[in-house]
Coordinates of N, CA and C and ligand atoms in Angstrom, one line a residue:
X134 N 111.4 82.7 120.7 CA 110.6 83.7 120.1 C 109.4 84.1 121.0
X135 N 109.2 85.4 121.3 CA 108.1 85.8 122.1 C 106.8 85.6 121.4
X136 N 105.8 85.1 122.1 CA 104.5 85.0 121.5 C 103.6 86.1 122.1
X137 N 102.8 86.7 121.2 CA 102.0 87.8 121.5 C 100.6 87.7 121.0
X138 N 99.6 88.0 121.8 CA 98.2 88.1 121.3 C 97.7 89.5 121.6
X139 N 97.3 90.2 120.5 CA 96.9 91.6 120.7 C 95.5 91.8 120.2
X140 N 94.7 92.5 121.0 CA 93.3 92.9 120.7 C 93.4 94.2 119.9
X141 N 92.7 94.3 118.8 CA 92.5 95.6 118.1 C 91.1 96.0 118.2
X142 N 90.8 96.8 119.1 CA 89.3 97.2 119.3 C 88.8 98.2 118.3
X143 N 89.7 98.7 117.4 CA 89.3 99.6 116.3 C 88.5 100.7 116.9
X144 N 87.4 101.2 116.1 CA 86.6 102.3 116.6 C 85.3 101.8 117.2
X145 N 85.5 101.0 118.3 CA 84.3 100.4 119.0 C 84.3 100.9 120.4
X146 N 83.2 100.9 121.0 CA 82.9 101.2 122.4 C 82.9 102.7 122.8
X147 N 82.0 103.1 123.6 CA 82.1 104.4 124.3 C 82.9 104.1 125.6
X148 N 83.2 105.1 126.4 CA 84.1 104.9 127.5 C 83.6 103.9 128.5
X149 N 82.3 103.9 128.7 CA 81.7 103.0 129.7 C 81.8 101.5 129.3
X150 N 81.5 101.3 128.0 CA 81.5 100.0 127.4 C 83.0 99.5 127.4
X151 N 83.9 100.3 127.1 CA 85.3 100.0 127.1 C 85.8 99.6 128.5
X152 N 85.4 100.3 129.4 CA 85.7 100.1 130.8 C 85.2 98.7 131.3
X153 N 83.9 98.4 130.9 CA 83.3 97.1 131.3 C 84.0 95.9 130.7
X154 N 84.4 96.0 129.4 CA 85.1 94.9 128.8 C 86.5 94.8 129.3
X155 N 87.1 95.9 129.6 CA 88.5 95.9 130.1 C 88.5 95.3 131.6
X156 N 87.5 95.6 132.3 CA 87.4 95.1 133.7 C 87.2 93.6 133.7
X157 N 86.4 93.1 132.7 CA 86.1 91.7 132.6 C 87.4 91.0 132.2
X158 N 88.2 91.6 131.2 CA 89.4 91.0 130.8 C 90.4 90.9 132.0
X159 N 90.5 92.0 132.7 CA 91.4 92.1 133.9 C 91.1 91.0 134.9
X160 N 89.8 90.6 135.0 CA 89.3 89.6 135.9 C 89.6 88.2 135.4
X161 N 89.5 87.9 134.1 CA 89.6 86.5 133.7 C 90.9 86.2 133.0
X162 N 91.6 87.2 132.5 CA 92.9 86.9 131.8 C 94.1 87.2 132.7
X163 N 94.9 86.1 132.9 CA 96.1 86.3 133.7 C 97.1 85.3 133.3
X164 N 97.9 85.6 132.3 CA 98.9 84.7 131.9 C 100.2 85.4 131.6
X165 N 101.3 84.7 131.9 CA 102.6 85.3 131.6 C 103.3 84.4 130.5
X166 N 102.5 83.4 130.0 CA 103.1 82.5 129.0 C 103.2 83.2 127.7
X167 N 102.4 84.2 127.4 CA 102.5 85.0 126.2 C 102.3 86.5 126.7
X168 N 102.6 87.4 125.8 CA 102.3 88.8 126.1 C 100.8 89.1 125.6
X169 N 100.0 89.6 126.4 CA 98.6 90.0 126.1 C 98.5 91.5 126.0
X170 N 98.0 92.0 124.9 CA 98.0 93.4 124.7 C 96.5 93.8 124.2
X171 N 96.1 94.9 124.8 CA 94.8 95.5 124.3 C 95.1 96.9 123.6
X172 N 94.8 97.0 122.3 CA 95.0 98.2 121.6 C 93.7 98.9 121.5
X173 N 93.5 99.9 122.3 CA 92.2 100.6 122.3 C 92.3 102.0 121.7
X174 N 91.1 102.6 121.6 CA 91.0 104.0 121.1 C 91.7 104.9 122.0
X175 N 92.3 106.0 121.5 CA 92.9 107.0 122.3 C 92.1 107.5 123.5
X176 N 90.8 107.6 123.3 CA 89.9 108.1 124.3 C 89.9 107.1 125.5
X177 N 90.1 105.8 125.3 CA 90.0 104.8 126.3 C 91.3 104.6 127.1
X178 N 92.4 105.0 126.6 CA 93.7 104.6 127.1 C 93.9 104.9 128.6
X179 N 93.6 106.1 129.0 CA 93.9 106.5 130.4 C 93.1 105.6 131.4
X180 N 91.9 105.4 131.1 CA 91.0 104.6 132.0 C 91.5 103.2 132.0
X181 N 91.9 102.6 130.8 CA 92.3 101.3 130.7 C 93.7 101.1 131.4
X182 N 94.5 102.1 131.4 CA 95.8 102.0 132.1 C 95.6 101.7 133.6
X183 N 94.6 102.4 134.1 CA 94.3 102.2 135.6 C 93.8 100.7 135.8
X184 N 92.9 100.3 134.9 CA 92.2 99.0 135.0 C 93.3 97.9 134.9
X185 N 94.2 98.0 134.0 CA 95.2 97.0 133.7 C 96.4 97.0 134.6
X186 N 96.5 98.1 135.4 CA 97.7 98.3 136.2 C 98.3 97.1 136.9
X187 N 97.4 96.4 137.6 CA 97.9 95.3 138.4 C 97.7 93.9 137.7
X188 N 97.6 94.0 136.4 CA 97.4 92.7 135.6 C 98.6 92.5 134.7
X189 N 98.5 91.4 134.0 CA 99.5 91.1 133.0 C 99.1 91.6 131.6
X190 N 98.1 92.3 131.5 CA 97.6 92.9 130.2 C 98.3 94.2 130.0
X191 N 98.9 94.3 128.8 CA 99.6 95.6 128.4 C 98.8 96.4 127.5
X192 N 99.1 97.7 127.5 CA 98.2 98.6 126.7 C 98.9 99.0 125.4
X193 N 98.1 99.1 124.4 CA 98.6 99.6 123.1 C 97.7 100.6 122.4
X194 N 98.2 101.4 121.6 CA 97.4 102.4 120.8 C 97.3 101.8 119.4
X195 N 96.4 102.4 118.6 CA 96.1 101.9 117.2 C 96.8 102.8 116.1
X196 N 97.4 103.8 116.6 CA 98.1 104.7 115.6 C 98.9 105.7 116.5
X197 N 99.7 106.5 115.8 CA 100.5 107.5 116.5 C 101.2 108.4 115.4
X198 N 101.3 109.7 115.7 CA 102.1 110.5 114.8 C 103.5 110.5 115.2
X199 N 104.4 110.9 114.3 CA 105.8 110.7 114.6 C 106.4 111.9 115.3
X200 N 105.8 113.0 115.3 CA 106.3 114.2 116.0 C 106.0 114.2 117.4
X201 N 106.8 114.9 118.3 CA 106.5 114.9 119.7 C 105.4 115.8 120.1
X202 N 105.4 117.0 119.4 CA 104.3 118.0 119.7 C 104.3 119.0 118.6
X203 N 103.3 119.9 118.6 CA 103.2 120.9 117.7 C 101.9 121.1 117.0
X204 N 101.9 121.8 115.9 CA 100.7 122.2 115.2 C 100.3 121.0 114.2
X205 N 99.7 120.0 114.8 CA 99.3 118.8 114.0 C 97.9 118.4 114.5
X206 N 96.9 119.3 114.2 CA 95.6 119.1 114.6 C 95.0 117.7 114.4
X207 N 94.5 117.1 115.5 CA 93.9 115.8 115.4 C 94.8 114.7 115.6
X208 N 96.1 114.9 115.8 CA 97.1 113.8 115.9 C 97.5 113.6 117.3
X209 N 98.1 112.4 117.6 CA 98.5 112.0 118.9 C 99.9 111.6 118.9
X210 N 100.7 112.2 119.9 CA 102.1 112.0 119.9 C 102.6 110.9 120.8
X211 N 103.9 110.4 120.5 CA 104.4 109.4 121.4 C 104.5 109.8 122.8
X212 N 104.8 111.1 123.1 CA 104.8 111.6 124.5 C 103.5 111.4 125.2
X213 N 102.4 111.7 124.4 CA 101.1 111.6 125.0 C 100.8 110.1 125.3
X214 N 101.1 109.3 124.4 CA 100.8 107.8 124.6 C 101.6 107.3 125.7
X215 N 102.8 107.7 125.9 CA 103.7 107.2 127.0 C 103.0 107.6 128.3
X216 N 102.5 108.9 128.3 CA 101.9 109.4 129.6 C 100.7 108.6 130.1
X217 N 100.1 107.8 129.2 CA 98.9 107.0 129.6 C 99.3 105.5 129.7
X218 N 100.6 105.2 129.7 CA 101.0 103.9 130.0 C 101.0 102.9 128.8
X219 N 101.0 103.5 127.6 CA 101.1 102.6 126.4 C 102.5 102.1 126.2
X220 N 102.5 100.8 125.8 CA 103.8 100.1 125.6 C 103.9 99.7 124.1
X221 N 102.8 99.5 123.5 CA 102.8 99.1 122.1 C 102.0 100.1 121.2
X222 N 102.2 100.0 120.0 CA 101.4 100.8 119.0 C 101.3 100.1 117.7
X223 N 100.0 99.9 117.3 CA 99.8 99.3 115.9 C 100.1 100.4 114.9
X224 N 100.9 100.1 113.9 CA 101.2 101.1 112.8 C 101.0 100.4 111.5
X225 N 100.4 101.2 110.5 CA 100.3 100.7 109.2 C 99.2 99.7 109.0
X226 N 98.2 99.7 109.9 CA 97.1 98.8 109.8 C 96.4 99.0 108.4
X227 N 95.9 98.0 107.8 CA 95.4 98.1 106.4 C 94.3 99.2 106.3
X228 N 93.5 99.4 107.5 CA 92.5 100.4 107.4 C 93.2 101.8 107.4
X229 N 94.3 102.0 108.0 CA 95.0 103.2 107.9 C 95.6 103.4 106.5
X230 N 96.1 102.3 106.0 CA 96.7 102.3 104.6 C 95.6 102.7 103.6
X231 N 94.5 102.0 103.7 CA 93.5 102.1 102.6 C 92.5 103.2 102.8
X232 N 92.0 103.4 104.0 CA 91.0 104.4 104.2 C 91.6 105.8 104.4
X233 N 92.7 105.8 105.1 CA 93.4 107.1 105.4 C 94.7 107.4 104.6
X234 N 94.8 106.5 103.6 CA 95.9 106.7 102.6 C 97.3 106.8 103.2
X235 N 97.6 106.1 104.3 CA 99.0 106.2 104.8 C 99.9 105.3 103.9
X236 N 101.0 105.9 103.6 CA 102.0 105.1 102.8 C 103.1 104.6 103.6
X237 N 104.0 103.8 102.9 CA 105.1 103.1 103.6 C 106.1 104.2 104.2
X238 N 106.2 105.3 103.5 CA 107.1 106.3 104.0 C 106.7 106.9 105.3
X239 N 105.4 107.2 105.4 CA 104.8 107.7 106.7 C 104.9 106.6 107.8
X240 N 104.6 105.4 107.4 CA 104.6 104.3 108.4 C 106.0 104.1 108.9
X241 N 107.0 104.3 108.0 CA 108.4 104.2 108.4 C 108.8 105.3 109.4
X242 N 108.3 106.5 109.2 CA 108.7 107.6 110.1 C 108.0 107.3 111.5
X243 N 106.8 106.8 111.4 CA 106.1 106.5 112.7 C 106.8 105.4 113.4
X244 N 107.2 104.4 112.7 CA 107.8 103.2 113.3 C 109.2 103.6 114.0
X245 N 109.9 104.5 113.3 CA 111.2 104.9 113.8 C 111.0 105.7 115.1
X246 N 110.0 106.6 115.0 CA 109.7 107.5 116.2 C 109.2 106.6 117.4
X247 N 108.4 105.6 117.1 CA 107.8 104.7 118.1 C 109.0 104.0 118.9
X248 N 110.0 103.5 118.1 CA 111.1 102.8 118.7 C 112.0 103.8 119.5
X249 N 112.2 105.0 118.9 CA 113.0 106.0 119.7 C 112.3 106.4 121.0
X250 N 111.0 106.3 121.1 CA 110.3 106.6 122.3 C 110.0 105.4 123.2
X251 N 110.6 104.3 122.8 CA 110.5 103.1 123.7 C 109.3 102.3 123.6
X252 N 108.5 102.4 122.5 CA 107.4 101.6 122.2 C 107.8 100.3 121.4
X253 N 107.0 99.3 121.5 CA 107.2 98.2 120.5 C 106.1 98.4 119.5
X254 N 106.5 98.7 118.2 CA 105.5 98.9 117.2 C 105.0 97.6 116.6
X255 N 103.8 97.4 116.4 CA 103.2 96.3 115.7 C 102.9 96.8 114.3
X256 N 103.8 96.4 113.3 CA 103.7 97.0 112.0 C 103.0 96.0 111.1
X257 N 101.9 96.5 110.5 CA 101.0 95.6 109.7 C 101.3 95.6 108.3
X258 N 101.3 94.4 107.7 CA 101.4 94.3 106.2 C 100.3 93.4 105.7
X259 N 99.9 93.5 104.5 CA 98.9 92.6 104.0 C 98.5 93.0 102.5
X260 N 98.3 91.9 101.7 CA 97.9 92.1 100.3 C 96.4 92.2 100.2
X261 N 96.0 92.8 99.1 CA 94.5 92.8 98.8 C 94.2 91.6 98.0
X262 N 92.9 91.4 97.8 CA 92.5 90.2 97.0 C 93.0 90.3 95.5
X263 N 93.0 91.5 95.0 CA 93.5 91.8 93.7 C 95.0 91.4 93.6
X264 N 95.7 91.8 94.6 CA 97.2 91.5 94.6 C 97.3 90.0 94.6
X265 N 96.5 89.3 95.4 CA 96.7 87.8 95.5 C 96.3 87.2 94.2
X266 N 95.1 87.6 93.6 CA 94.7 87.0 92.4 C 95.6 87.3 91.2
X267 N 96.4 88.3 91.3 CA 97.3 88.6 90.2 C 98.7 88.1 90.6
X268 N 98.8 87.2 91.5 CA 100.1 86.6 91.9 C 101.1 87.6 92.4
X269 N 100.6 88.7 93.0 CA 101.6 89.7 93.5 C 101.7 89.7 95.0
X270 N 101.1 88.7 95.7 CA 101.1 88.8 97.2 C 102.5 88.9 97.8
X271 N 103.4 88.0 97.4 CA 104.7 88.0 98.0 C 105.5 89.3 97.7
X272 N 105.3 89.8 96.4 CA 105.9 91.0 96.0 C 105.5 92.2 96.9
X273 N 104.1 92.3 97.0 CA 103.5 93.3 97.8 C 104.0 93.3 99.3
X274 N 104.0 92.1 99.9 CA 104.5 92.0 101.3 C 106.0 92.4 101.4
X275 N 106.7 91.9 100.4 CA 108.2 92.2 100.5 C 108.4 93.7 100.4
X276 N 107.7 94.4 99.5 CA 107.8 95.8 99.4 C 107.4 96.6 100.6
X277 N 106.2 96.2 101.1 CA 105.7 96.8 102.3 C 106.7 96.7 103.5
X278 N 107.3 95.5 103.6 CA 108.3 95.3 104.7 C 109.6 96.1 104.4
X279 N 110.0 96.0 103.2 CA 111.3 96.8 102.8 C 111.1 98.3 103.1
X280 N 110.0 98.8 102.6 CA 109.8 100.3 102.7 C 109.4 100.8 104.1
X281 N 108.4 100.1 104.7 CA 108.0 100.6 106.0 C 109.0 100.3 107.1
X282 N 109.9 99.3 106.9 CA 110.8 99.0 107.9 C 112.3 99.4 107.5
X283 N 112.4 100.2 106.5 CA 113.7 100.6 106.1 C 114.5 101.3 107.2
X284 N 115.7 100.8 107.4 CA 116.6 101.4 108.4 C 116.2 101.1 109.8
X285 N 115.4 100.1 110.0 CA 114.9 99.7 111.4 C 115.5 98.4 111.8
X286 N 115.9 98.3 113.1 CA 116.3 97.1 113.7 C 115.1 96.2 113.9
X287 N 115.1 95.1 113.1 CA 113.9 94.2 113.1 C 113.7 93.5 114.4
X288 N 114.7 93.5 115.3 CA 114.4 92.9 116.6 C 113.6 93.8 117.5
X289 N 113.4 95.0 117.1 CA 112.7 96.0 117.9 C 111.2 96.2 117.5
X290 N 110.8 95.4 116.5 CA 109.4 95.5 116.1 C 108.7 94.1 116.1
X291 N 107.4 94.2 116.0 CA 106.5 93.0 115.8 C 105.9 93.2 114.4
X292 N 105.8 92.1 113.7 CA 105.2 92.2 112.3 C 103.8 91.5 112.4
X293 N 102.8 92.1 111.9 CA 101.5 91.4 111.8 C 101.2 91.3 110.3
X294 N 101.0 90.0 109.9 CA 100.6 89.7 108.5 C 99.0 89.6 108.5
X295 N 98.4 90.6 107.9 CA 97.0 90.6 107.8 C 96.5 90.8 106.4
X296 N 96.2 89.6 105.7 CA 95.6 89.7 104.4 C 94.3 90.5 104.4
X297 N 94.3 91.6 103.6 CA 93.2 92.5 103.6 C 91.8 91.8 103.4
X298 N 91.9 90.8 102.6 CA 90.6 90.1 102.2 C 90.1 89.2 103.3
X299 N 90.9 89.0 104.4 CA 90.5 88.2 105.5 C 90.1 89.0 106.7
X300 N 90.2 90.3 106.6 CA 89.9 91.1 107.8 C 88.4 91.4 107.9
X301 N 87.9 91.0 109.0 CA 86.5 91.4 109.3 C 85.5 90.6 108.4
X302 N 85.9 89.6 107.8 CA 85.0 88.8 106.9 C 84.4 87.6 107.6
X303 N 85.0 87.2 108.7 CA 84.6 86.0 109.4 C 85.3 84.7 108.8
X304 N 86.0 84.9 107.7 CA 86.7 83.8 107.1 C 88.2 84.1 107.1
X305 N 89.0 83.4 107.9 CA 90.4 83.6 107.9 C 91.1 83.0 106.7
X306 N 92.3 83.4 106.4 CA 93.1 82.8 105.3 C 93.3 81.3 105.7
X307 N 93.5 80.5 104.6 CA 93.7 79.1 104.9 C 95.1 78.8 105.4
X308 N 95.2 77.7 106.0 CA 96.5 77.3 106.7 C 97.7 77.4 105.7
X309 N 97.5 76.9 104.5 CA 98.7 76.9 103.6 C 99.1 78.3 103.2
X310 N 98.1 79.2 103.0 CA 98.4 80.6 102.6 C 99.2 81.3 103.8
X311 N 98.7 81.1 105.0 CA 99.4 81.7 106.1 C 100.8 81.1 106.3
X312 N 100.9 79.8 106.2 CA 102.2 79.2 106.4 C 103.2 79.7 105.4
X313 N 102.8 79.7 104.2 CA 103.7 80.2 103.1 C 104.2 81.6 103.4
X314 N 103.2 82.5 103.7 CA 103.6 83.9 103.9 C 104.4 84.1 105.2
X315 N 104.1 83.4 106.2 CA 104.9 83.6 107.5 C 106.3 83.0 107.3
X316 N 106.4 81.9 106.5 CA 107.8 81.4 106.2 C 108.5 82.4 105.4
X317 N 107.8 83.0 104.4 CA 108.5 84.0 103.6 C 108.9 85.2 104.4
X318 N 108.1 85.7 105.3 CA 108.4 86.9 106.1 C 109.6 86.5 107.1
X319 N 109.6 85.2 107.6 CA 110.6 84.8 108.5 C 112.0 84.9 107.9
X320 N 112.1 84.7 106.5 CA 113.4 84.8 105.9 C 113.9 86.2 105.9
X321 N 113.0 87.1 105.9 CA 113.4 88.6 105.9 C 113.6 89.0 107.4
X322 N 112.8 88.5 108.3 CA 112.8 89.0 109.7 C 113.0 87.7 110.6
X323 N 114.3 87.4 110.7 CA 114.6 86.1 111.4 C 114.2 86.1 112.9
X324 N 114.4 87.3 113.5 CA 114.2 87.3 115.0 C 113.0 88.1 115.4
X325 N 112.0 88.3 114.6 CA 110.8 89.1 114.8 C 109.6 88.3 115.0
X326 N 108.8 88.5 116.1 CA 107.6 87.8 116.2 C 106.7 88.2 115.0
X327 N 106.0 87.2 114.4 CA 105.1 87.5 113.3 C 103.7 87.0 113.7
X328 N 102.8 88.0 113.8 CA 101.4 87.7 114.2 C 100.6 87.5 112.9
X329 N 99.6 86.7 113.0 CA 98.6 86.6 112.0 C 97.3 87.3 112.4
X330 N 96.7 88.1 111.5 CA 95.4 88.7 111.8 C 94.5 88.6 110.6
X331 N 93.2 88.5 110.9 CA 92.2 88.4 109.9 C 91.2 87.3 110.2
X332 N 90.1 87.7 110.9 CA 89.1 86.7 111.3 C 89.5 85.6 112.2
X333 N 90.5 85.9 113.1 CA 90.8 84.9 114.1 C 89.7 84.9 115.1
X334 N 89.2 83.7 115.5 CA 88.1 83.6 116.5 C 88.3 82.2 117.2
X335 N 87.5 82.0 118.3 CA 87.7 80.8 119.1 C 87.6 79.5 118.2
X336 N 86.8 79.5 117.2 CA 86.6 78.3 116.5 C 87.8 77.9 115.5
X337 N 88.6 78.9 115.2 CA 89.8 78.6 114.3 C 91.2 78.8 115.0
X338 N 91.1 79.2 116.3 CA 92.3 79.6 117.0 C 93.4 78.4 117.1
X339 N 92.9 77.2 117.3 CA 93.8 76.1 117.5 C 94.5 75.8 116.1
X340 N 93.7 75.8 115.1 CA 94.2 75.5 113.7 C 95.3 76.5 113.4
X341 N 95.0 77.8 113.6 CA 95.9 78.9 113.3 C 97.1 78.9 114.1
X342 N 97.0 78.5 115.4 CA 98.1 78.5 116.3 C 99.1 77.3 116.0
X343 N 98.5 76.3 115.3 CA 99.4 75.2 115.0 C 100.4 75.4 113.8
X344 N 100.2 76.6 113.2 CA 101.1 76.9 112.0 C 102.5 77.4 112.5
X345 N 103.5 76.8 111.9 CA 104.9 77.2 112.2 C 105.0 78.7 111.9
X346 N 105.8 79.4 112.7 CA 106.1 80.8 112.4 C 104.9 81.7 112.6
X347 N 103.9 81.2 113.2 CA 102.8 82.1 113.7 C 103.1 82.3 115.2
X348 N 103.5 83.5 115.5 CA 103.9 83.8 116.9 C 102.9 84.5 117.7
X349 N 101.7 84.5 117.2 CA 100.6 85.1 117.9 C 99.5 85.7 116.9
X350 N 98.6 86.4 117.5 CA 97.5 86.9 116.6 C 97.3 88.4 116.9
X351 N 96.7 89.1 115.9 CA 96.1 90.4 116.1 C 94.7 90.2 115.8
X352 N 93.8 90.5 116.8 CA 92.4 90.1 116.7 C 91.5 91.3 116.8
X353 N 90.6 91.5 115.8 CA 89.7 92.6 115.8 C 88.4 92.1 116.5
X354 N 87.4 91.7 115.6 CA 86.0 91.4 116.1 C 86.0 90.6 117.3
X355 N 86.7 89.4 117.3 CA 86.6 88.5 118.5 C 87.2 89.0 119.7
X356 N 87.9 90.2 119.7 CA 88.5 90.7 120.9 C 87.6 91.7 121.6
X357 N 86.4 91.9 121.0 CA 85.5 92.8 121.7 C 84.7 92.1 122.8
X358 N 84.8 90.8 122.8 CA 84.1 90.0 123.9 C 85.2 89.4 124.7
X359 N 85.2 89.7 126.0 CA 86.3 89.3 126.9 C 86.5 87.8 126.9
X360 N 85.4 87.1 127.0 CA 85.4 85.6 127.1 C 86.0 85.0 125.8
X361 N 85.6 85.6 124.6 CA 86.2 85.0 123.4 C 87.7 85.3 123.3
X362 N 88.1 86.5 123.7 CA 89.5 86.8 123.7 C 90.3 85.9 124.5
X363 N 89.8 85.6 125.7 CA 90.4 84.7 126.6 C 90.5 83.2 126.1
X364 N 89.4 82.8 125.5 CA 89.3 81.5 124.9 C 90.4 81.3 123.8
X365 N 90.6 82.4 123.0 CA 91.6 82.3 121.9 C 93.0 82.2 122.6
X366 N 93.2 83.0 123.6 CA 94.5 83.0 124.3 C 94.8 81.6 124.9
X367 N 93.8 81.0 125.5 CA 94.0 79.7 126.1 C 94.3 78.6 125.1
X368 N 93.5 78.7 124.0 CA 93.7 77.7 122.9 C 95.1 77.9 122.3
X369 N 95.6 79.1 122.1 CA 96.9 79.4 121.5 C 98.0 78.8 122.4
X370 N 97.9 79.1 123.7 CA 98.9 78.6 124.7 C 98.9 77.0 124.7
X371 N 97.7 76.4 124.7 CA 97.7 75.0 124.7 C 98.2 74.4 123.4
X372 N 97.9 74.9 122.3 CA 98.3 74.4 121.0 C 99.8 74.5 120.8
X373 N 100.4 75.7 121.2 CA 101.8 75.9 121.0 C 102.6 75.2 122.1
X374 N 101.9 74.9 123.2 CA 102.6 74.3 124.3 C 103.6 75.2 125.0
X375 N 103.2 76.5 125.2 CA 104.1 77.5 125.8 C 103.6 77.7 127.2
Ligands
PGA681 P1 89.3 90.9 112.5 O1 90.3 92.2 112.4 O2 89.8 90.0 113.5 O3 88.0 91.5 112.9 O4 89.3 90.3 111.1 C1 91.7 92.0 112.5 C2 92.4 93.3 112.3 O5 92.0 94.1 111.5 O6 93.4 93.6 113.1

C-alpha cells in the first residue's frame, strides 16, 4: 500500500510567502519512501510547479469543478489544473462540505471528472461531534463513502478520514477512534490508501503513524511550516519502517 503525506495549505499565504515556504520544502524534503504532496491555493500552483519541478514533491489542488470549461464564474477546471502540473486534488474537504454546502452528489461528479482527467483525488470524509455523540459516526462515514464514491474504482482514489471535531483544534482524535474508523473504512476500500487528518503535528506524528491502516496524513496547520512538515514526514517513515 502506498503511503502518502499531503499538506493542505487551505487559504493561507500570499504568493511571496507561498514561494518562500515551497522553496524551503524543496530544499529540505527529499524522499521517495512515501509520496509527498503540497495542496496549495489555485493562485500559487503555477509558481509552485516551477519550484517543485526537480524535487520529489508533487502538486495538488484543494478543489476542482467537474466541467472542462464554460460559463462557471469563479470555478477552476481539470484542464486548468493539469496545465499547471497538478497531479492530485482534494475533494469533499469538510470545509467545502460545511461552509460551501457541497454534497456527496457534487463530490461524486468532481471525483469522476478528476479520475477521467488523470488526477488522483483525495476524497475526504468525516463525522461531526454531534454525529459521534449520537453514535452515528460509522453510519455517516459509510454513507459519505457510498455516495461520494458511487460508481468509482476505489483503486483510483485516496481516502482521507478527517473527523470534523479534530480539524484545526490542536487535538487529534485518539488512537482507538482512528484505529476503529480506519479498520472500518478498510473493509469498504481494501486497496485504497487511507489518510488520517485532524491536528496532525510533530508531537503526535509517531503515535498516529503507528496505527494500522493509517497510510499517511492530510495536514493543515502543521504543514504551513516547512520544518514541521518535514519532521512529520521523517517520523512517519521511521515509525512505519518504510
Ligand atoms: P489541521 O487540518 O491539520 O489544521 O487540523 C487538517 C485538514 O483540514 O486537512
